[in-house]
Amino acid sequence: MSSFLASRLDRIKPSPTIAVSTKARELRAAGKDVIGLGAGEPDFDTPENIKQAAKAAMDRGDTKYTAVDGTPELKQAICKKFERDNGLSYKPENVSVGTGGKQVLFNALFATIQEGDEVVIPAPFWVSYPDMVLLCGGEPVAVPCSQDAGFKLRPEDLDKAITKNTKWVILNSPSNPSGAAYSKDELKAITDVLKKHEHVWVLTDDMYEKLVYDGFQFCTPAQIEPALFERTLTMNGVSKAYAMTGWRIGYAGGPSQLIKAMAKIQSQSTSSPSSISQAAAVEALNGPQDFIDSNNEVFRQRRDLVVGQLNRCPGLTCSRPEGAFYVYPSCSGVIGLKTPQGNRLQSDGDFVTYLLEEANVACVQGEAFGLSPYFRISYATSTEALETACERIKQACEQLSE
């Protein structure tokens, strides 16, 4: 069978975050009291007005194929959103709608990357970025962003990473997995570097745009530096802010030539996203937005709870992120210690395995995100579950020995 499968599959691995969530579900089904902190998914339900818009679409018979990369109504709503929230002027021909943000990103990379092209990716990174690049025949270039730097890319490190072969730089703010978000000044320093390198395009993943705390002001590269507008793809979606992960709608704005190329790929792969999901997304973008602030207040409280509790755990240190619903604590203080079973922890992978087996808490190892020794916790789950999970993690850390 191995000779039958395409060799390109050897370049990539299954998504580690999905694997952790699957493992947690399997253990719960087997009767284990596992708390899953691996999923990047809000625990809030999709707002009622959005669900009603989907039902109305079904009732009026909007259950057929749509235009390949989005209905006119949804593209118009996306244009309004970009103008309203980001000060970016796109026309419908500059907008692509896909089956989730992941497809939009893949289409863009598949449409542009040739063998030998490099893509600069700040680490820690979302697990799918480098594998998408590899699947498209490119070379991911990871740039470590330390905890001391707030897990953010420094302009001098970006400048060093860019070569004549660099095709894209991927920016994700707020970040999955760290929750780090770039301020206007920090992003301006990055875009100043990119202005100098006219052959480099910017792929910005703004999926967590609306999940920011403590008065943080979100901004996006094409908004900060208009000179980059014609070589930036600004990707977003309804999954996180609108609690619509299962509806599978992502979108992007960019130059029409790139958008057309992405549509060509989509026409020969998935074709159009769900007509019903698109109708729901129109309501999400055009309808009331007030629930986002109330949801964010709950997320902020959970963030503060988790950061405070993790910093009480021996061997762990946790920064307070600006956005998203993740924390990315360092576990360097437990590496080299022994478990009660006598096993020595050699890596963050060993540590999260220990937490799963000893504490019944499922997290994701930092190795999956390109920066060790850390691990990712999603706090997009109930406050009660987070309190219990943090207490279990603390007890597990206290049981380690020299």
XYZ file of C-alpha atoms in Angstrom:
402
model
C 0.000 0.000 0.000
C 2.870 2.399 0.793
C 4.026 2.357 -2.841
C 0.461 3.109 -3.959
C 0.226 6.318 -1.856
C 1.721 9.565 -3.161
C 5.186 10.377 -1.819
C 4.080 13.954 -1.029
C 2.239 12.533 1.980
C 5.609 11.681 3.507
C 6.293 15.402 3.878
C 3.405 16.047 6.271
C 1.811 14.648 9.416
C -1.759 14.573 10.742
C -2.888 17.635 12.736
C -1.625 17.229 16.333
C -4.398 19.419 17.748
C -7.101 17.289 16.130
C -5.283 14.171 17.374
C -5.376 15.440 20.987
C -9.083 16.260 20.792
C -9.797 12.834 19.268
C -7.798 11.079 22.003
C -9.666 12.992 24.728
C -13.035 11.990 23.204
C -11.952 8.337 23.012
C -10.856 8.306 26.650
C -14.108 9.925 27.780
C -16.066 7.350 25.764
C -14.092 4.667 27.595
C -15.224 6.094 30.937
C -12.211 8.258 31.834
C -12.866 11.646 33.419
C -10.703 13.537 30.908
C -10.843 17.328 30.633
C -10.002 18.308 27.055
C -8.088 21.565 26.728
C -6.885 20.882 23.201
C -9.704 22.167 21.012
C -9.619 25.640 19.474
C -13.372 25.995 19.644
C -15.621 28.338 21.640
C -17.958 26.544 24.028
C -20.660 29.162 23.378
C -23.569 28.245 21.109
C -24.037 29.999 17.766
C -26.245 33.081 18.397
C -29.949 32.537 17.766
C -30.310 35.187 15.054
C -27.627 33.421 12.999
C -29.343 30.048 13.368
C -32.660 31.619 12.380
C -31.045 33.060 9.238
C -29.942 29.541 8.286
C -33.450 28.182 8.853
C -34.943 30.991 6.767
C -32.536 30.172 3.946
C -33.695 26.560 3.974
C -37.357 27.591 4.082
C -36.992 29.764 0.982
C -35.154 27.028 -0.888
C -31.595 28.379 -0.787
C -30.274 24.827 -0.779
C -28.606 24.694 -4.190
C -25.052 25.176 -5.393
C -23.829 28.755 -5.193
C -21.092 30.620 -7.024
C -17.850 28.712 -6.497
C -16.196 31.155 -4.092
C -19.174 32.768 -2.389
C -22.626 34.235 -2.935
C -22.913 37.895 -3.966
C -24.732 38.611 -0.682
C -21.940 37.162 1.428
C -19.188 38.822 -0.593
C -20.989 42.153 -0.135
C -21.241 41.562 3.631
C -17.524 40.746 3.751
C -16.669 43.941 1.852
C -18.723 45.934 4.378
C -16.979 44.157 7.260
C -13.501 44.928 5.903
C -14.449 48.592 5.434
C -16.202 48.905 8.807
C -13.690 47.074 10.989
C -10.390 47.448 9.148
C -10.663 50.454 6.846
C -9.910 48.200 3.852
C -11.717 48.763 0.548
C -12.365 45.538 -1.335
C -14.812 44.853 -4.147
C -16.613 41.499 -4.482
C -14.072 40.390 -7.109
C -11.387 40.836 -4.442
C -13.102 38.426 -2.024
C -12.850 34.634 -1.720
C -15.114 32.471 0.457
C -14.046 28.935 1.324
C -15.014 26.005 3.500
C -13.285 27.401 6.569
C -10.207 29.552 6.861
C -8.004 26.485 6.386
C -9.224 26.002 2.812
C -8.715 29.683 1.995
C -5.115 29.493 3.212
C -4.456 26.254 1.350
C -5.916 27.635 -1.885
C -3.687 30.714 -1.665
C -0.538 28.689 -1.031
C -1.373 26.038 -3.642
C -2.043 28.740 -6.223
C 1.301 30.488 -5.686
C 4.024 28.208 -4.314
C 6.534 26.606 -6.671
C 9.226 24.077 -5.791
C 11.917 25.815 -3.766
C 9.789 28.782 -2.676
C 10.172 29.680 0.985
C 7.478 30.796 3.421
C 8.545 32.586 6.599
C 6.479 31.462 9.586
C 6.958 32.909 13.102
C 7.120 30.174 15.758
C 5.103 29.232 17.722
C 2.756 28.781 14.789
C -0.595 27.188 14.056
C 0.201 23.566 13.304
C -1.193 23.575 9.751
C 0.918 26.392 8.258
C 4.184 24.480 7.668
C 2.446 21.305 6.522
C 0.384 23.225 3.976
C 3.582 24.778 2.635
C 5.248 21.368 2.429
C 2.255 19.833 0.680
C 2.441 22.601 -1.925
C 6.132 21.865 -2.567
C 7.535 24.831 -0.662
C 9.900 25.156 2.274
C 8.633 26.540 5.599
C 11.181 28.773 7.335
C 10.382 28.903 11.045
C 11.576 31.971 12.973
C 11.601 31.364 16.755
C 9.810 34.068 18.775
C 10.764 33.727 22.422
C 8.616 34.197 25.492
C 10.847 37.172 26.365
C 9.750 38.804 23.088
C 6.097 38.127 23.923
C 6.058 35.309 21.334
C 6.128 38.025 18.654
C 8.312 38.309 15.566
C 11.038 40.927 15.884
C 11.654 43.022 12.760
C 15.386 42.246 12.712
C 14.664 38.493 12.826
C 12.196 38.826 9.964
C 14.742 40.747 7.901
C 17.341 38.005 8.410
C 14.892 35.249 7.468
C 13.920 36.730 4.103
C 15.871 35.495 1.064
C 15.471 35.811 -2.697
C 13.380 32.615 -2.523
C 10.862 33.968 0.019
C 7.351 33.992 -1.465
C 5.181 34.666 1.599
C 5.365 35.720 5.237
C 2.518 34.369 7.366
C 1.360 36.558 10.255
C -1.250 35.437 12.786
C -2.505 37.978 15.329
C -3.903 37.251 17.841
C -1.941 34.050 17.655
C -2.828 30.431 17.872
C -1.162 29.016 20.026
C 0.199 31.867 22.174
C -2.605 34.451 22.127
C 0.026 37.117 21.383
C -1.214 40.090 19.361
C 0.763 42.845 17.635
C 0.115 46.433 18.637
C -0.009 49.102 15.934
C 3.625 50.097 16.589
C 4.822 46.489 16.636
C 3.045 45.730 13.387
C 4.360 48.931 11.775
C 7.919 47.778 12.515
C 7.136 44.482 10.744
C 5.518 46.147 7.727
C 8.485 48.528 7.422
C 10.692 45.485 6.845
C 8.245 43.990 4.341
C 8.094 47.234 2.364
C 11.793 46.810 1.574
C 11.334 43.298 0.152
C 9.029 43.876 -2.796
C 9.001 40.218 -3.896
C 7.492 39.039 -0.589
C 3.735 38.730 -0.095
C 1.898 38.837 3.237
C -0.610 36.195 4.279
C -2.301 37.433 7.408
C -4.532 35.158 9.477
C -6.919 37.417 11.421
C -9.280 34.661 12.579
C -9.070 35.805 16.221
C -9.412 39.518 15.394
C -12.391 40.148 17.675
C -11.102 38.116 20.623
C -8.897 40.723 22.324
C -8.810 41.925 25.930
C -7.848 44.786 28.220
C -8.637 47.459 25.624
C -6.238 46.061 23.035
C -6.738 47.657 19.598
C -6.538 45.139 16.750
C -4.913 46.110 13.457
C -3.962 44.235 10.284
C -0.951 44.714 7.947
C -2.745 46.164 4.878
C -4.450 48.659 7.186
C -1.164 49.736 8.795
C 0.813 49.952 5.545
C -1.219 50.758 2.393
C 1.902 50.090 0.283
C 1.432 46.386 1.069
C -2.245 46.300 0.058
C -1.607 44.843 -3.415
C 0.546 42.007 -2.068
C -1.456 41.068 1.029
C -4.111 38.402 1.460
C -6.182 39.271 4.538
C -7.850 36.088 5.799
C -10.625 35.890 8.386
C -13.755 33.879 9.138
C -16.808 33.432 11.324
C -15.613 30.394 13.287
C -14.237 31.917 16.470
C -15.912 35.267 17.198
C -19.355 34.026 16.128
C -19.045 30.513 17.608
C -19.590 28.987 14.156
C -16.758 26.445 13.913
C -18.979 23.700 12.480
C -20.522 25.973 9.852
C -17.185 26.024 7.974
C -16.967 29.498 6.470
C -13.688 31.362 5.984
C -12.970 34.285 3.707
C -10.217 36.562 2.472
C -9.669 39.822 0.645
C -6.815 40.314 -1.792
C -5.705 41.198 -5.328
C -8.185 39.985 -7.966
C -5.597 37.923 -9.874
C -4.853 35.864 -6.757
C -8.557 35.570 -5.873
C -9.298 34.234 -9.386
C -6.515 31.663 -9.076
C -7.885 30.517 -5.721
C -11.369 30.208 -7.240
C -9.960 28.029 -10.039
C -8.523 25.606 -7.471
C -11.729 25.603 -5.455
C -13.768 24.915 -8.613
C -11.838 21.670 -9.107
C -11.757 20.597 -5.453
C -14.654 21.361 -3.111
C -16.627 23.823 -5.258
C -18.847 26.188 -3.247
C -19.211 26.242 0.528
C -22.592 25.266 1.984
C -25.344 27.608 0.777
C -27.001 27.493 4.201
C -23.769 28.291 6.038
C -23.190 31.234 3.713
C -26.649 32.638 4.504
C -25.874 32.286 8.217
C -22.534 34.074 7.718
C -24.299 37.033 6.064
C -26.369 37.468 9.227
C -23.290 37.022 11.414
C -21.421 39.839 9.679
C -24.392 42.179 9.151
C -26.382 41.459 12.314
C -25.955 42.467 15.987
C -22.383 42.301 17.283
C -23.004 43.056 20.966
C -22.725 39.431 22.118
C -19.034 39.437 21.153
C -18.136 41.803 24.003
C -20.066 39.759 26.559
C -18.452 36.530 25.343
C -15.044 38.207 25.470
C -15.576 39.207 29.087
C -16.097 35.539 29.960
C -12.976 34.601 27.983
C -10.978 37.334 29.763
C -12.032 36.024 33.172
C -11.052 32.508 32.159
C -7.706 33.731 30.817
C -6.931 35.442 34.116
C -7.993 32.358 36.059
C -5.805 30.017 34.008
C -2.751 32.318 33.971
C -2.978 32.813 37.736
C -3.422 29.109 38.467
C -0.665 27.909 36.130
C 1.840 30.325 37.643
C 1.204 28.567 40.975
C 2.340 25.248 39.498
C 5.953 24.248 40.313
C 8.082 24.373 37.160
C 5.566 26.260 34.977
C 5.528 29.931 33.922
C 2.671 31.432 31.943
C 2.489 34.794 30.150
C -0.752 36.795 29.956
C -1.780 36.953 26.269
C -3.512 39.845 24.526
C -6.105 37.785 22.672
C -7.514 34.516 21.279
C -8.425 31.845 23.862
C -5.111 30.100 24.416
C -2.205 30.283 26.808
C 1.242 28.917 25.990
C 3.011 28.204 29.288
C 6.643 27.190 29.555
C 7.287 23.800 31.138
C 11.086 24.144 31.129
C 11.098 23.850 34.929
C 9.775 20.278 34.846
C 11.988 18.947 32.052
C 14.433 16.438 33.542
C 12.211 15.616 36.531
C 10.845 12.146 37.278
C 7.211 11.066 37.406
C 5.859 8.957 40.291
C 6.274 5.958 37.970
C 9.992 6.731 37.626
C 9.887 8.057 34.064
C 12.076 11.086 33.377
C 10.436 13.909 31.415
C 12.659 14.662 28.420
C 10.378 16.971 26.410
C 7.131 18.909 26.400
C 5.658 15.881 24.620
C 6.554 13.730 27.628
C 4.980 16.315 29.935
C 1.615 16.489 28.149
C 1.543 12.676 27.994
C 2.132 12.660 31.750
C -0.712 15.167 32.275
C -3.069 13.032 30.188
C -2.179 9.763 31.934
C -1.695 11.062 35.483
C -4.079 14.049 35.679
C -6.653 13.235 32.969
C -6.026 16.613 31.336
C -5.506 16.807 27.566
C -3.223 19.616 26.287
C -1.082 19.969 23.157
C 2.728 19.776 23.232
C 4.727 22.817 22.162
C 6.716 20.743 19.680
C 3.588 20.699 17.483
C 3.722 24.508 17.268
C 7.420 24.734 16.531
C 8.644 26.098 19.884
C 9.636 24.017 22.908
C 9.508 23.433 25.839
C 5.945 24.792 26.044
C 2.413 23.455 25.810
C -0.893 24.929 24.703
C -4.053 25.153 26.740
C -7.350 26.307 25.256
C -9.536 28.067 27.818
C -12.579 27.950 25.533
C -14.354 25.639 27.954
C -16.354 26.021 31.152
C -14.866 27.896 34.099
C -15.598 24.902 36.323
C -13.682 22.560 34.019
C -10.748 24.994 33.880
C -10.579 25.257 37.678
C -10.551 21.472 38.006
C -7.994 21.049 35.217
C -5.607 23.621 36.688
C -5.816 21.989 40.110
C -5.032 18.610 38.537
C -2.059 20.098 36.662
C -0.760 21.637 39.896
C -1.023 18.328 41.740
C 0.696 16.517 38.865
C 3.573 19.026 38.954
C 3.898 18.659 42.717
C 4.310 14.892 42.334
C 7.427 15.274 40.155
C 10.837 14.757 41.738
C 14.535 15.226 40.965
